PDB file of C-alpha atoms in Angstrom:
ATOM      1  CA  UNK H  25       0.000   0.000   0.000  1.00 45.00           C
ATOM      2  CA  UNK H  26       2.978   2.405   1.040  1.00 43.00           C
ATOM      3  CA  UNK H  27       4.406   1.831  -2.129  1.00 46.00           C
ATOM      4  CA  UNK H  28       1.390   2.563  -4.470  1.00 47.00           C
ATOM      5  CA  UNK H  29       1.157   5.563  -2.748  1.00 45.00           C
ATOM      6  CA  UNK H  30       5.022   6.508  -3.334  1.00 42.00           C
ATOM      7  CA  UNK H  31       4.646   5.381  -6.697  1.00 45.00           C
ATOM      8  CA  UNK H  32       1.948   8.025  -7.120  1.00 44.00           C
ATOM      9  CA  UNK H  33       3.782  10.980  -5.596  1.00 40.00           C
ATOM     10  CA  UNK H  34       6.537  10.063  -7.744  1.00 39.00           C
ATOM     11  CA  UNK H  35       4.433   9.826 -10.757  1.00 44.00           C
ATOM     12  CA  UNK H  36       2.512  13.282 -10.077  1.00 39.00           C
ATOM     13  CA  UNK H  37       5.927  14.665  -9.384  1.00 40.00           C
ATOM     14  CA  UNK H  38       6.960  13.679 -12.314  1.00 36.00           C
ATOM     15  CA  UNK H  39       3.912  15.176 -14.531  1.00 36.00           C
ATOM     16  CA  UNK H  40       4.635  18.830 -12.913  1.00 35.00           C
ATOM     17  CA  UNK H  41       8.300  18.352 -14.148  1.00 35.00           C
ATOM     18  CA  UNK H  42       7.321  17.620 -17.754  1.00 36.00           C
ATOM     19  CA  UNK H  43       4.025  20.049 -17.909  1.00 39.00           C
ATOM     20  CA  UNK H  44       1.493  17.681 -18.253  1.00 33.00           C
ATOM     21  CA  UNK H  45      -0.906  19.313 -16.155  1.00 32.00           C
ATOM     22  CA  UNK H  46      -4.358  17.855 -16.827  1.00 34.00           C
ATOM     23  CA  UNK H  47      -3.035  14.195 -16.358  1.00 33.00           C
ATOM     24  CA  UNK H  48      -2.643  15.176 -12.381  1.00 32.00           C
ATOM     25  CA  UNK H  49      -6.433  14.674 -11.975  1.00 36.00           C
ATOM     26  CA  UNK H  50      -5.881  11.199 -12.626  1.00 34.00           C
ATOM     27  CA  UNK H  51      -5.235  10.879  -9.259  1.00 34.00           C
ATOM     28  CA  UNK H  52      -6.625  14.451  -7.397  1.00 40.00           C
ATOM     29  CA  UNK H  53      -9.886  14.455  -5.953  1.00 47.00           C
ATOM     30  CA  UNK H  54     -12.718  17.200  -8.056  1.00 46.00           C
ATOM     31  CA  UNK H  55     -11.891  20.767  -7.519  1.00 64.00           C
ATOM     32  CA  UNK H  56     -15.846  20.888  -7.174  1.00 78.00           C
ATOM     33  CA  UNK H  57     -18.775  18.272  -6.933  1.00 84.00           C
ATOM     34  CA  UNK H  58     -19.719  19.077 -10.374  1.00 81.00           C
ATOM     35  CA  UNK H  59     -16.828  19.401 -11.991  1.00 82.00           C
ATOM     36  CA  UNK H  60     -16.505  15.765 -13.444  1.00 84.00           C
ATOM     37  CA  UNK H  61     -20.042  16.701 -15.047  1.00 82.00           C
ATOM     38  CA  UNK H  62     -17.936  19.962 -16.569  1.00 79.00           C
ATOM     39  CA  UNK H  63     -15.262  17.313 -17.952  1.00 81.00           C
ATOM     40  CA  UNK H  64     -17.854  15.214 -19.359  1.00 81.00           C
ATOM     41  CA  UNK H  65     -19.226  18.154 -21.622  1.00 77.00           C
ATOM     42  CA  UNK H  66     -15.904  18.389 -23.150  1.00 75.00           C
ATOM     43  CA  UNK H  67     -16.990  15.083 -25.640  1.00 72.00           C
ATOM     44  CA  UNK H  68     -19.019  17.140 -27.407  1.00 73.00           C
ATOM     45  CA  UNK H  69     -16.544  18.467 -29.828  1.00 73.00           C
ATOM     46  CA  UNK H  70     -17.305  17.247 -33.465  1.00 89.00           C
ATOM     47  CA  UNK H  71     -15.240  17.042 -36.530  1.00 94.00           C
ATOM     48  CA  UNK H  72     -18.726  17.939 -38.500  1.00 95.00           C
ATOM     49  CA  UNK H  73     -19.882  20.960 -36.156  1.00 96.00           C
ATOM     50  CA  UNK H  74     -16.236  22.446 -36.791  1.00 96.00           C
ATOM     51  CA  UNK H  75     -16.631  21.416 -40.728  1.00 97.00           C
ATOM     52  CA  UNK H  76     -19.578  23.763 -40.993  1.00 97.00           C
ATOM     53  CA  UNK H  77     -19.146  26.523 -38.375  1.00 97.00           C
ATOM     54  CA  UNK H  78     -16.722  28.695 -37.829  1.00 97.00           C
ATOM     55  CA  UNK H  79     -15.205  29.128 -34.356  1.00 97.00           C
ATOM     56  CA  UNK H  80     -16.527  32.808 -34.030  1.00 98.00           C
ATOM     57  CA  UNK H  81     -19.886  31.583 -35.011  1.00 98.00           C
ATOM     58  CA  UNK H  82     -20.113  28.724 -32.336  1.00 98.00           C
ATOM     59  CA  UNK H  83     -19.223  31.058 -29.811  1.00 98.00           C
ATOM     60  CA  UNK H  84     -22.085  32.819 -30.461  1.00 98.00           C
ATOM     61  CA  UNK H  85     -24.566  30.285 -30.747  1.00 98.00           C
ATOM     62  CA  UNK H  86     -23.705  28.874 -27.576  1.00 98.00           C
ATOM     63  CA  UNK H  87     -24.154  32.225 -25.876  1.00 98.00           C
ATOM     64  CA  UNK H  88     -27.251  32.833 -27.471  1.00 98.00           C
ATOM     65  CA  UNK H  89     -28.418  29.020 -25.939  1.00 98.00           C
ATOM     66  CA  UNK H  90     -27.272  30.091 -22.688  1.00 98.00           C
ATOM     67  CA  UNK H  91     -29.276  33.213 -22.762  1.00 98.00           C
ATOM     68  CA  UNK H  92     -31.837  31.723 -23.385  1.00 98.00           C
ATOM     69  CA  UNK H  93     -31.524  28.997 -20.800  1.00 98.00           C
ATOM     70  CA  UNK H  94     -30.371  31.769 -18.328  1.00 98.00           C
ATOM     71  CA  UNK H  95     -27.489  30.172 -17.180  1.00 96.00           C
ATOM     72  CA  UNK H  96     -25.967  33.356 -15.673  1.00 95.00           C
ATOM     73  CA  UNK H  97     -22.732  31.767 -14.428  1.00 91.00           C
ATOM     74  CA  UNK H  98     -21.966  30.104 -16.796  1.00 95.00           C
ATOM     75  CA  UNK H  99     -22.368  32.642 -19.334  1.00 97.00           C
ATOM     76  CA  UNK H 100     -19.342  34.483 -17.784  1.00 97.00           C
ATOM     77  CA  UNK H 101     -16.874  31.990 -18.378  1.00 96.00           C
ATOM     78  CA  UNK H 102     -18.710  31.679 -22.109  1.00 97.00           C
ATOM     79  CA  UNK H 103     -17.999  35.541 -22.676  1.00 98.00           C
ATOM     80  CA  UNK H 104     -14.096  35.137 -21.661  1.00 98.00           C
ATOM     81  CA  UNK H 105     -13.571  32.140 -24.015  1.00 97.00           C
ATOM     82  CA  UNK H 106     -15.631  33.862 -26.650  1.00 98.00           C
ATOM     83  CA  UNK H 107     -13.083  37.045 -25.745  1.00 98.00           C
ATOM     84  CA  UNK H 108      -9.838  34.533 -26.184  1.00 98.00           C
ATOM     85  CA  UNK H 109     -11.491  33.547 -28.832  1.00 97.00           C
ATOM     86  CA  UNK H 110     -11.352  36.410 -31.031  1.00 98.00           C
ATOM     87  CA  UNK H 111     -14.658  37.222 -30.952  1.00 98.00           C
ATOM     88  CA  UNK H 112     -15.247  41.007 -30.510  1.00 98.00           C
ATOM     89  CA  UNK H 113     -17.033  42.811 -27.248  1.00 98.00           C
ATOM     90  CA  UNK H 114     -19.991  44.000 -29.976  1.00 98.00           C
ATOM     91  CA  UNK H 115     -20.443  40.329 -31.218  1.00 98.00           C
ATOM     92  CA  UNK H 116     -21.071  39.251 -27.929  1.00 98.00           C
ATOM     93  CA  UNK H 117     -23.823  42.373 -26.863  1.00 98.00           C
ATOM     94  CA  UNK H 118     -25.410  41.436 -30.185  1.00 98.00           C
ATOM     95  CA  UNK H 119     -25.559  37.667 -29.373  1.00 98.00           C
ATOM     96  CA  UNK H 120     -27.174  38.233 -26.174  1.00 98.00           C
ATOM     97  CA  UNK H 121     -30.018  41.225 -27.976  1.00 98.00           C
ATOM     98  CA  UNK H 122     -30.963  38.629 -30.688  1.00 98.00           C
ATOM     99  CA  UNK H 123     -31.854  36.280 -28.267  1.00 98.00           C
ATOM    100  CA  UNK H 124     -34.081  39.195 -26.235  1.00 98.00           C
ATOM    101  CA  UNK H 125     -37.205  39.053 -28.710  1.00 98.00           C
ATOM    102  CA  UNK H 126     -37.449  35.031 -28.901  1.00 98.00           C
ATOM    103  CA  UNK H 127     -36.549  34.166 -24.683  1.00 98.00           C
ATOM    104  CA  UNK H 128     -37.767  37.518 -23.183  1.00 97.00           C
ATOM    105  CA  UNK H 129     -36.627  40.684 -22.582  1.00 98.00           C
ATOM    106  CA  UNK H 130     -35.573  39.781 -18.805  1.00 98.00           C
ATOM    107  CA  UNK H 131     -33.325  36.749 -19.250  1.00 98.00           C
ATOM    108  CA  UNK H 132     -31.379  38.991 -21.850  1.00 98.00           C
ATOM    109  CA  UNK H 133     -31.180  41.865 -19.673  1.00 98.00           C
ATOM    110  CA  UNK H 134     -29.710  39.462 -16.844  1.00 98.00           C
ATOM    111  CA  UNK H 135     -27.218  37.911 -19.017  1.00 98.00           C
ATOM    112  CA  UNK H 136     -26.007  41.805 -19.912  1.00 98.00           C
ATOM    113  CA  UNK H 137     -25.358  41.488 -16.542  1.00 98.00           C
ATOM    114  CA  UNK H 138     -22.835  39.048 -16.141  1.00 98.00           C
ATOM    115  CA  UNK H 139     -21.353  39.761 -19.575  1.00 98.00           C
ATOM    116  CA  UNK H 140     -21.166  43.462 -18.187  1.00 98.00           C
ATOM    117  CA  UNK H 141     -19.314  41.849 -15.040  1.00 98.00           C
ATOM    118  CA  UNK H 142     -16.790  40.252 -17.582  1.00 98.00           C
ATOM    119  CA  UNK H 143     -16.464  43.239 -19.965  1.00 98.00           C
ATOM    120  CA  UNK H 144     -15.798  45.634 -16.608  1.00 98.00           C
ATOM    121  CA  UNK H 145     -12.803  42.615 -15.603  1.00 98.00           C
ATOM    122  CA  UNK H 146     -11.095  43.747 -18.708  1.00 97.00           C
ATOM    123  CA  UNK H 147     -11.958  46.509 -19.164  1.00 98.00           C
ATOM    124  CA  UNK H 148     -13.742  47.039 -22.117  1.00 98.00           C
ATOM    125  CA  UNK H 149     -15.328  50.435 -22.428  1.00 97.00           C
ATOM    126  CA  UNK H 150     -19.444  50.805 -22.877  1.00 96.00           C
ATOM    127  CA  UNK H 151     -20.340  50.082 -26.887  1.00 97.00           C
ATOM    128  CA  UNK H 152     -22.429  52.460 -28.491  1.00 95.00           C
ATOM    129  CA  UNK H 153     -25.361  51.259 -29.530  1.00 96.00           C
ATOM    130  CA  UNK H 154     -26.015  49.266 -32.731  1.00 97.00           C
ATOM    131  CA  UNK H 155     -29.429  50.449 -33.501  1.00 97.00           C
ATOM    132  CA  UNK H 156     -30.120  51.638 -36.890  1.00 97.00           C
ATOM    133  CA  UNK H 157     -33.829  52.537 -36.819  1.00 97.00           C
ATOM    134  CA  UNK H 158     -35.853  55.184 -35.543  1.00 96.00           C
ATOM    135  CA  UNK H 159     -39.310  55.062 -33.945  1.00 94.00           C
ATOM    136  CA  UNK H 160     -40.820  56.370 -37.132  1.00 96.00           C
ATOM    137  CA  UNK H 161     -39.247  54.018 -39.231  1.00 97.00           C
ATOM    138  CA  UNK H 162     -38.710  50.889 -37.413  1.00 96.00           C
ATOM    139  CA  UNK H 163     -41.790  49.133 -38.295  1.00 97.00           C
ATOM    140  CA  UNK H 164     -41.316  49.866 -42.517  1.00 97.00           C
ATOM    141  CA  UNK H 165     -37.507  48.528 -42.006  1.00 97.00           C
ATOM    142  CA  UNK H 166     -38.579  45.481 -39.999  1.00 97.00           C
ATOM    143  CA  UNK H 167     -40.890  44.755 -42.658  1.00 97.00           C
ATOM    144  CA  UNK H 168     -38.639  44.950 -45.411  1.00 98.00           C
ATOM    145  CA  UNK H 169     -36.122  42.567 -43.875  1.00 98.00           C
ATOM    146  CA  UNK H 170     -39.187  40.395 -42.680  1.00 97.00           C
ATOM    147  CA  UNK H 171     -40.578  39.747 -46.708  1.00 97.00           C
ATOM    148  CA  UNK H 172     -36.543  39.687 -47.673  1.00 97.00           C
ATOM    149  CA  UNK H 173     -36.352  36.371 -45.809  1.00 97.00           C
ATOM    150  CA  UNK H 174     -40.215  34.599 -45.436  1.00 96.00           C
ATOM    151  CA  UNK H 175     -41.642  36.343 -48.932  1.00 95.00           C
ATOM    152  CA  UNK H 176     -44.134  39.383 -49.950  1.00 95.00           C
ATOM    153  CA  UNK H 177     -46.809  38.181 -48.206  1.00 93.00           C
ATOM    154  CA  UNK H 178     -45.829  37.688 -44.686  1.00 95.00           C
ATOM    155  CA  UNK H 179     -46.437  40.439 -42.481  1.00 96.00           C
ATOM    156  CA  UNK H 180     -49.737  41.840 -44.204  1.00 95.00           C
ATOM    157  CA  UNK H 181     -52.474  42.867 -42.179  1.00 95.00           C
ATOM    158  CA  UNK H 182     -56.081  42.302 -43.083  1.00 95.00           C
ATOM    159  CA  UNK H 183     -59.312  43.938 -42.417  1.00 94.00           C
ATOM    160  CA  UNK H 184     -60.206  40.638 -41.589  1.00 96.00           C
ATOM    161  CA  UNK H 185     -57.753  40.137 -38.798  1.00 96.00           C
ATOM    162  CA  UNK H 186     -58.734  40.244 -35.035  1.00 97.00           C
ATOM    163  CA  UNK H 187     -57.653  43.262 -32.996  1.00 97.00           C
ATOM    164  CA  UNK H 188     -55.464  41.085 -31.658  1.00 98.00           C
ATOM    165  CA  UNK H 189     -53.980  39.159 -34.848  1.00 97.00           C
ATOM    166  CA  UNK H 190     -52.514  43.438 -36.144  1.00 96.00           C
ATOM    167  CA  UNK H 191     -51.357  43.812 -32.877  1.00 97.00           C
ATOM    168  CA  UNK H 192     -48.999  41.000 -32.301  1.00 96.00           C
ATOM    169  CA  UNK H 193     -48.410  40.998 -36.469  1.00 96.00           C
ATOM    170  CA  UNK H 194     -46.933  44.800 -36.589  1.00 96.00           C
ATOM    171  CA  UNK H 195     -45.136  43.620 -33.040  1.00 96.00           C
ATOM    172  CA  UNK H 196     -43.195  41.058 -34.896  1.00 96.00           C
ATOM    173  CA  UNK H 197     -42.391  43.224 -37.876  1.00 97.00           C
ATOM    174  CA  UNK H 198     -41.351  46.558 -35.880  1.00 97.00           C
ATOM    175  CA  UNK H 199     -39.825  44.830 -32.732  1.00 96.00           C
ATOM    176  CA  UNK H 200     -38.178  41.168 -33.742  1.00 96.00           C
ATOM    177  CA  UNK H 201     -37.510  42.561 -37.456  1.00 97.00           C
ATOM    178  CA  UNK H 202     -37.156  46.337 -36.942  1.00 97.00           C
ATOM    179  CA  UNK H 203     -35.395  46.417 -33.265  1.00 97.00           C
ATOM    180  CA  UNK H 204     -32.998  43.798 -33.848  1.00 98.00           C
ATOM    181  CA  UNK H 205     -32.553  42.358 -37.602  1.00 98.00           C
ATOM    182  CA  UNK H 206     -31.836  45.757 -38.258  1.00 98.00           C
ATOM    183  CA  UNK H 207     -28.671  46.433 -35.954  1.00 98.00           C
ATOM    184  CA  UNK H 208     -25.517  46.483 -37.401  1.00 98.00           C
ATOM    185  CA  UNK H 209     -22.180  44.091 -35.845  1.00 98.00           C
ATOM    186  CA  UNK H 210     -24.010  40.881 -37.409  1.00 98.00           C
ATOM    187  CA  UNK H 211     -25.332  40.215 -40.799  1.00 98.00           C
ATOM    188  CA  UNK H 212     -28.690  38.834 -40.531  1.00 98.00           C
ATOM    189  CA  UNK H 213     -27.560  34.935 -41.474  1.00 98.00           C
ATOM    190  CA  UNK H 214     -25.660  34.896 -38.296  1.00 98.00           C
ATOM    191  CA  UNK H 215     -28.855  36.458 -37.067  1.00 98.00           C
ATOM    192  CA  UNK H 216     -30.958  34.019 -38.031  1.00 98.00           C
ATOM    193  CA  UNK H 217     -28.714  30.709 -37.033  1.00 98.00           C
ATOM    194  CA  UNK H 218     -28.671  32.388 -33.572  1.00 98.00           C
ATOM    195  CA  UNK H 219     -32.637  33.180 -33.613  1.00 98.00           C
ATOM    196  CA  UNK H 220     -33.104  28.995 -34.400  1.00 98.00           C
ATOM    197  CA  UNK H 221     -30.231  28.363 -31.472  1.00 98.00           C
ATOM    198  CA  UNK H 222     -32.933  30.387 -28.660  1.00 98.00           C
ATOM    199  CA  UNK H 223     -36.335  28.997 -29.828  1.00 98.00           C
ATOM    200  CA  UNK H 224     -34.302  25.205 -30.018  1.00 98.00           C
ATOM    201  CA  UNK H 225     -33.290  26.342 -26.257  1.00 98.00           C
ATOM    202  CA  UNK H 226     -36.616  27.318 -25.621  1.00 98.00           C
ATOM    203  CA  UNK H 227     -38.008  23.765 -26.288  1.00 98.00           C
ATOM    204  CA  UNK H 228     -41.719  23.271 -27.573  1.00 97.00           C
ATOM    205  CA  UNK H 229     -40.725  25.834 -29.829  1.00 98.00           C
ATOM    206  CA  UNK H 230     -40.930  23.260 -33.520  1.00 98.00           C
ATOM    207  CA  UNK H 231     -43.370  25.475 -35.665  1.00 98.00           C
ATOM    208  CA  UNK H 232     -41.070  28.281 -35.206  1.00 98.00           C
ATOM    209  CA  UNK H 233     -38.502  26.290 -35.826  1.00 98.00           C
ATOM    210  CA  UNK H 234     -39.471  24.984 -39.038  1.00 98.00           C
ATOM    211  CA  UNK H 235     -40.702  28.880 -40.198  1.00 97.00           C
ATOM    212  CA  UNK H 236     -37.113  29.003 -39.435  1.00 98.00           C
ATOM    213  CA  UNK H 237     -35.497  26.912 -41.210  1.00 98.00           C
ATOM    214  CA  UNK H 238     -37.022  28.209 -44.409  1.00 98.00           C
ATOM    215  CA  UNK H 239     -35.649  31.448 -43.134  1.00 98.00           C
ATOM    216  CA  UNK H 240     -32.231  30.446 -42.973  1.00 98.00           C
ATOM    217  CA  UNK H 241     -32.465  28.525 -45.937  1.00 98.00           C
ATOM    218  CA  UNK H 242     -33.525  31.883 -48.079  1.00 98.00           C
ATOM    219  CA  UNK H 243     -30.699  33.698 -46.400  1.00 98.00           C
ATOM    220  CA  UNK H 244     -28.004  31.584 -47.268  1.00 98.00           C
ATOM    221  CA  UNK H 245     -27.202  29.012 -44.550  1.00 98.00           C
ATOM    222  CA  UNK H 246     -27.163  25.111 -44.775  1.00 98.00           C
ATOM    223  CA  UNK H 247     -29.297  22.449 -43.684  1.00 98.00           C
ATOM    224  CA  UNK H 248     -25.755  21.004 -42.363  1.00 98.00           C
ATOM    225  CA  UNK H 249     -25.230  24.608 -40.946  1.00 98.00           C
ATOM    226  CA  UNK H 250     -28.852  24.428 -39.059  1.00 98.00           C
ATOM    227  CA  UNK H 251     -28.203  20.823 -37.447  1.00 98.00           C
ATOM    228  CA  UNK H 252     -24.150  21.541 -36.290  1.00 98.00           C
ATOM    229  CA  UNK H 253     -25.831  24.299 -34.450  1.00 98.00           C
ATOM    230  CA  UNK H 254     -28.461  22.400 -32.962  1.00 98.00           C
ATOM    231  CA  UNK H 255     -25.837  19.698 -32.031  1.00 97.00           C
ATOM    232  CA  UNK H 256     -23.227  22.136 -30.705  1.00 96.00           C
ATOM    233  CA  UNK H 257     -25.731  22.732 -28.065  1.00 96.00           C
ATOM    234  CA  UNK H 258     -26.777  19.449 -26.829  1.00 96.00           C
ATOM    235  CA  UNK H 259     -24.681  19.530 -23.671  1.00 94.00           C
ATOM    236  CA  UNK H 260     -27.033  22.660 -23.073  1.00 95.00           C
ATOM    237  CA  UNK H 261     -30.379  21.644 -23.959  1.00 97.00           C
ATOM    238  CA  UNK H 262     -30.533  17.656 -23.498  1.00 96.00           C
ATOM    239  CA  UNK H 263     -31.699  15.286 -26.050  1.00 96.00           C
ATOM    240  CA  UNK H 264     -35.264  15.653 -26.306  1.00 98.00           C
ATOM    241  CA  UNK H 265     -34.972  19.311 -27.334  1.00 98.00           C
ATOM    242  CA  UNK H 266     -32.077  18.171 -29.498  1.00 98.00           C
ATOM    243  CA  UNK H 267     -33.972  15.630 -31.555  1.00 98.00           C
ATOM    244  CA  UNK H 268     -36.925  17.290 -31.751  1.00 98.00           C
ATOM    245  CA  UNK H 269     -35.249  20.401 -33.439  1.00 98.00           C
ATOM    246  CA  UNK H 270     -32.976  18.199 -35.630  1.00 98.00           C
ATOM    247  CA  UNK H 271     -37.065  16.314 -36.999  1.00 98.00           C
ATOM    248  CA  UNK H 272     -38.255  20.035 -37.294  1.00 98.00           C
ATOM    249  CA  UNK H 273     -35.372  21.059 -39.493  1.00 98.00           C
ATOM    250  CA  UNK H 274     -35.235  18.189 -41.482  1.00 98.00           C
ATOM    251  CA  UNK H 275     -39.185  17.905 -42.318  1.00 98.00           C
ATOM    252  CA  UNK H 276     -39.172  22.027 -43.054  1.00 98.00           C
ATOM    253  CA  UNK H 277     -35.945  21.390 -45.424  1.00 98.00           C
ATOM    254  CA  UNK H 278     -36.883  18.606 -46.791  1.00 98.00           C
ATOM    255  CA  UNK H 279     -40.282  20.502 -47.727  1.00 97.00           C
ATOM    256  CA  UNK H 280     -38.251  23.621 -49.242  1.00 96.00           C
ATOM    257  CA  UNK H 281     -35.902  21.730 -51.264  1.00 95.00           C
ATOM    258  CA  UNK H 282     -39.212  19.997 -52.632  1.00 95.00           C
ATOM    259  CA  UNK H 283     -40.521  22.782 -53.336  1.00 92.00           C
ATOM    260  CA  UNK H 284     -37.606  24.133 -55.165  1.00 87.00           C
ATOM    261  CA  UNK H 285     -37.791  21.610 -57.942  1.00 81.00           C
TER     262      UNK H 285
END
């Protein structure tokens, strides 16, 4: 017994000597109760994720998830590795206001919060605002990049319409189209691979995930695209949120490329 031990101070003293750090744990007890959980996440890197996003693009999908999913804490050590990363204080602010319309206004505003807490660490100095719309125009812009992506027709209000039905219509023109599609920092196909990311965190969210999914289609990005994102996040949604996003994207492509023909 006295020897196995020696043989493992000798072995861990040996590890410091040539740098190999992370093999230590082999033998130390977790730093925290969940941090063998934390480990475990680290198997969901994917040669087919990295084939069909970019780094800077992960980052922000991920953040976007976590927004959504309003895992505070975590979204701080998110915002430092997107930071290392390359990605750029803006990208990050704009990550976090997509996601506001789709999760709710609140669980963006608190993830401002510890992103602020990060950004003041370094730092980084208050970015002006990305807004390129006015009240008077917001709702005419919002519908222009609505009809750019989903067609002509979407977005029309009726005579026939409930109260109700032009209320929550001219909402998602002016506020999800006209607040945020509208800012500058990201083009609107990162914009709309990070809008499917929030309602896929969101969960029961499939019929806006298909309306989707013909949205990103129209704007440029992949089925492949769609599905690495979806999978990127699995760690952070579970499974059943993760399949049921992957059927939704597959039946609404699958439709579009018929319909394409």
């Amino acid at each position: 017994m006295k020897k196995s031990i020696f043989k493992r101070i000798i072995s861990m003293a040996l590890m410091f000597t040539v740098g190999i750090m992370p093999a230590v744990n082999v033998y130390a007890e977790p730093l925290t109760n969940g941090s063998e959980l934390t480990e475990m996440m680290n198997h969901y890197g994917s040669e087919y994720i990295d084939k069909h996003l970019d780094t800077r693009t992960q980052q922000l999908i991920i953040l976007s998830a976590m927004t959504a999913l309003q895992a505070y804490s975590q979204i701080k050590e998110q915002v430092k590795t997107a930071l290392n990363s390359g990605v750029t204080p803006a990208e990050i602010k704009e990550a976090v206001y997509q996601a506001a319309p789709y999760c709710g206004y609140t669980k963006a505003l608190s993830a401002m919060e510890s992103v602020d807490e990060v950004f003041n660490e370094r730092k980084i100095p208050i970015i002006e605002s990305q807004s390129t719309v006015n009240e008077n125009n917001r709702y005419e812009k919002g519908l222009e990049v609505q009809r750019s992506i989903f067609g002509p027709e979407i977005g029309t209000i009726t005579d026939d319409m409930t109260d109700s039905q032009k209320v929550i219509t001219k909402y998602l023109s002016g506020i999800c189209f006209g607040d945020f599609y509208t800012r500058s920092t990201l083009d609107v196909k990162t914009r709309e691979l990070l809008t499917l990311s929030v309602l896929t965190a969101n969960g029961g969210c499939e019929s806006q995930i298909g309306s989707h999914t013909n949205g990103n289609l129209t704007v440029g990005n992949t089925r492949d695209q769609m599905l690495a994102a979806v999978l990127l996040c699995v760690p952070y949604n579970g499974y059943p949120r993760t399949l049921n996003a992957m059927n939704a994207i597959n039946t609404a492509a699958d439709a579009y490329e018929a319909n394409k023909k």
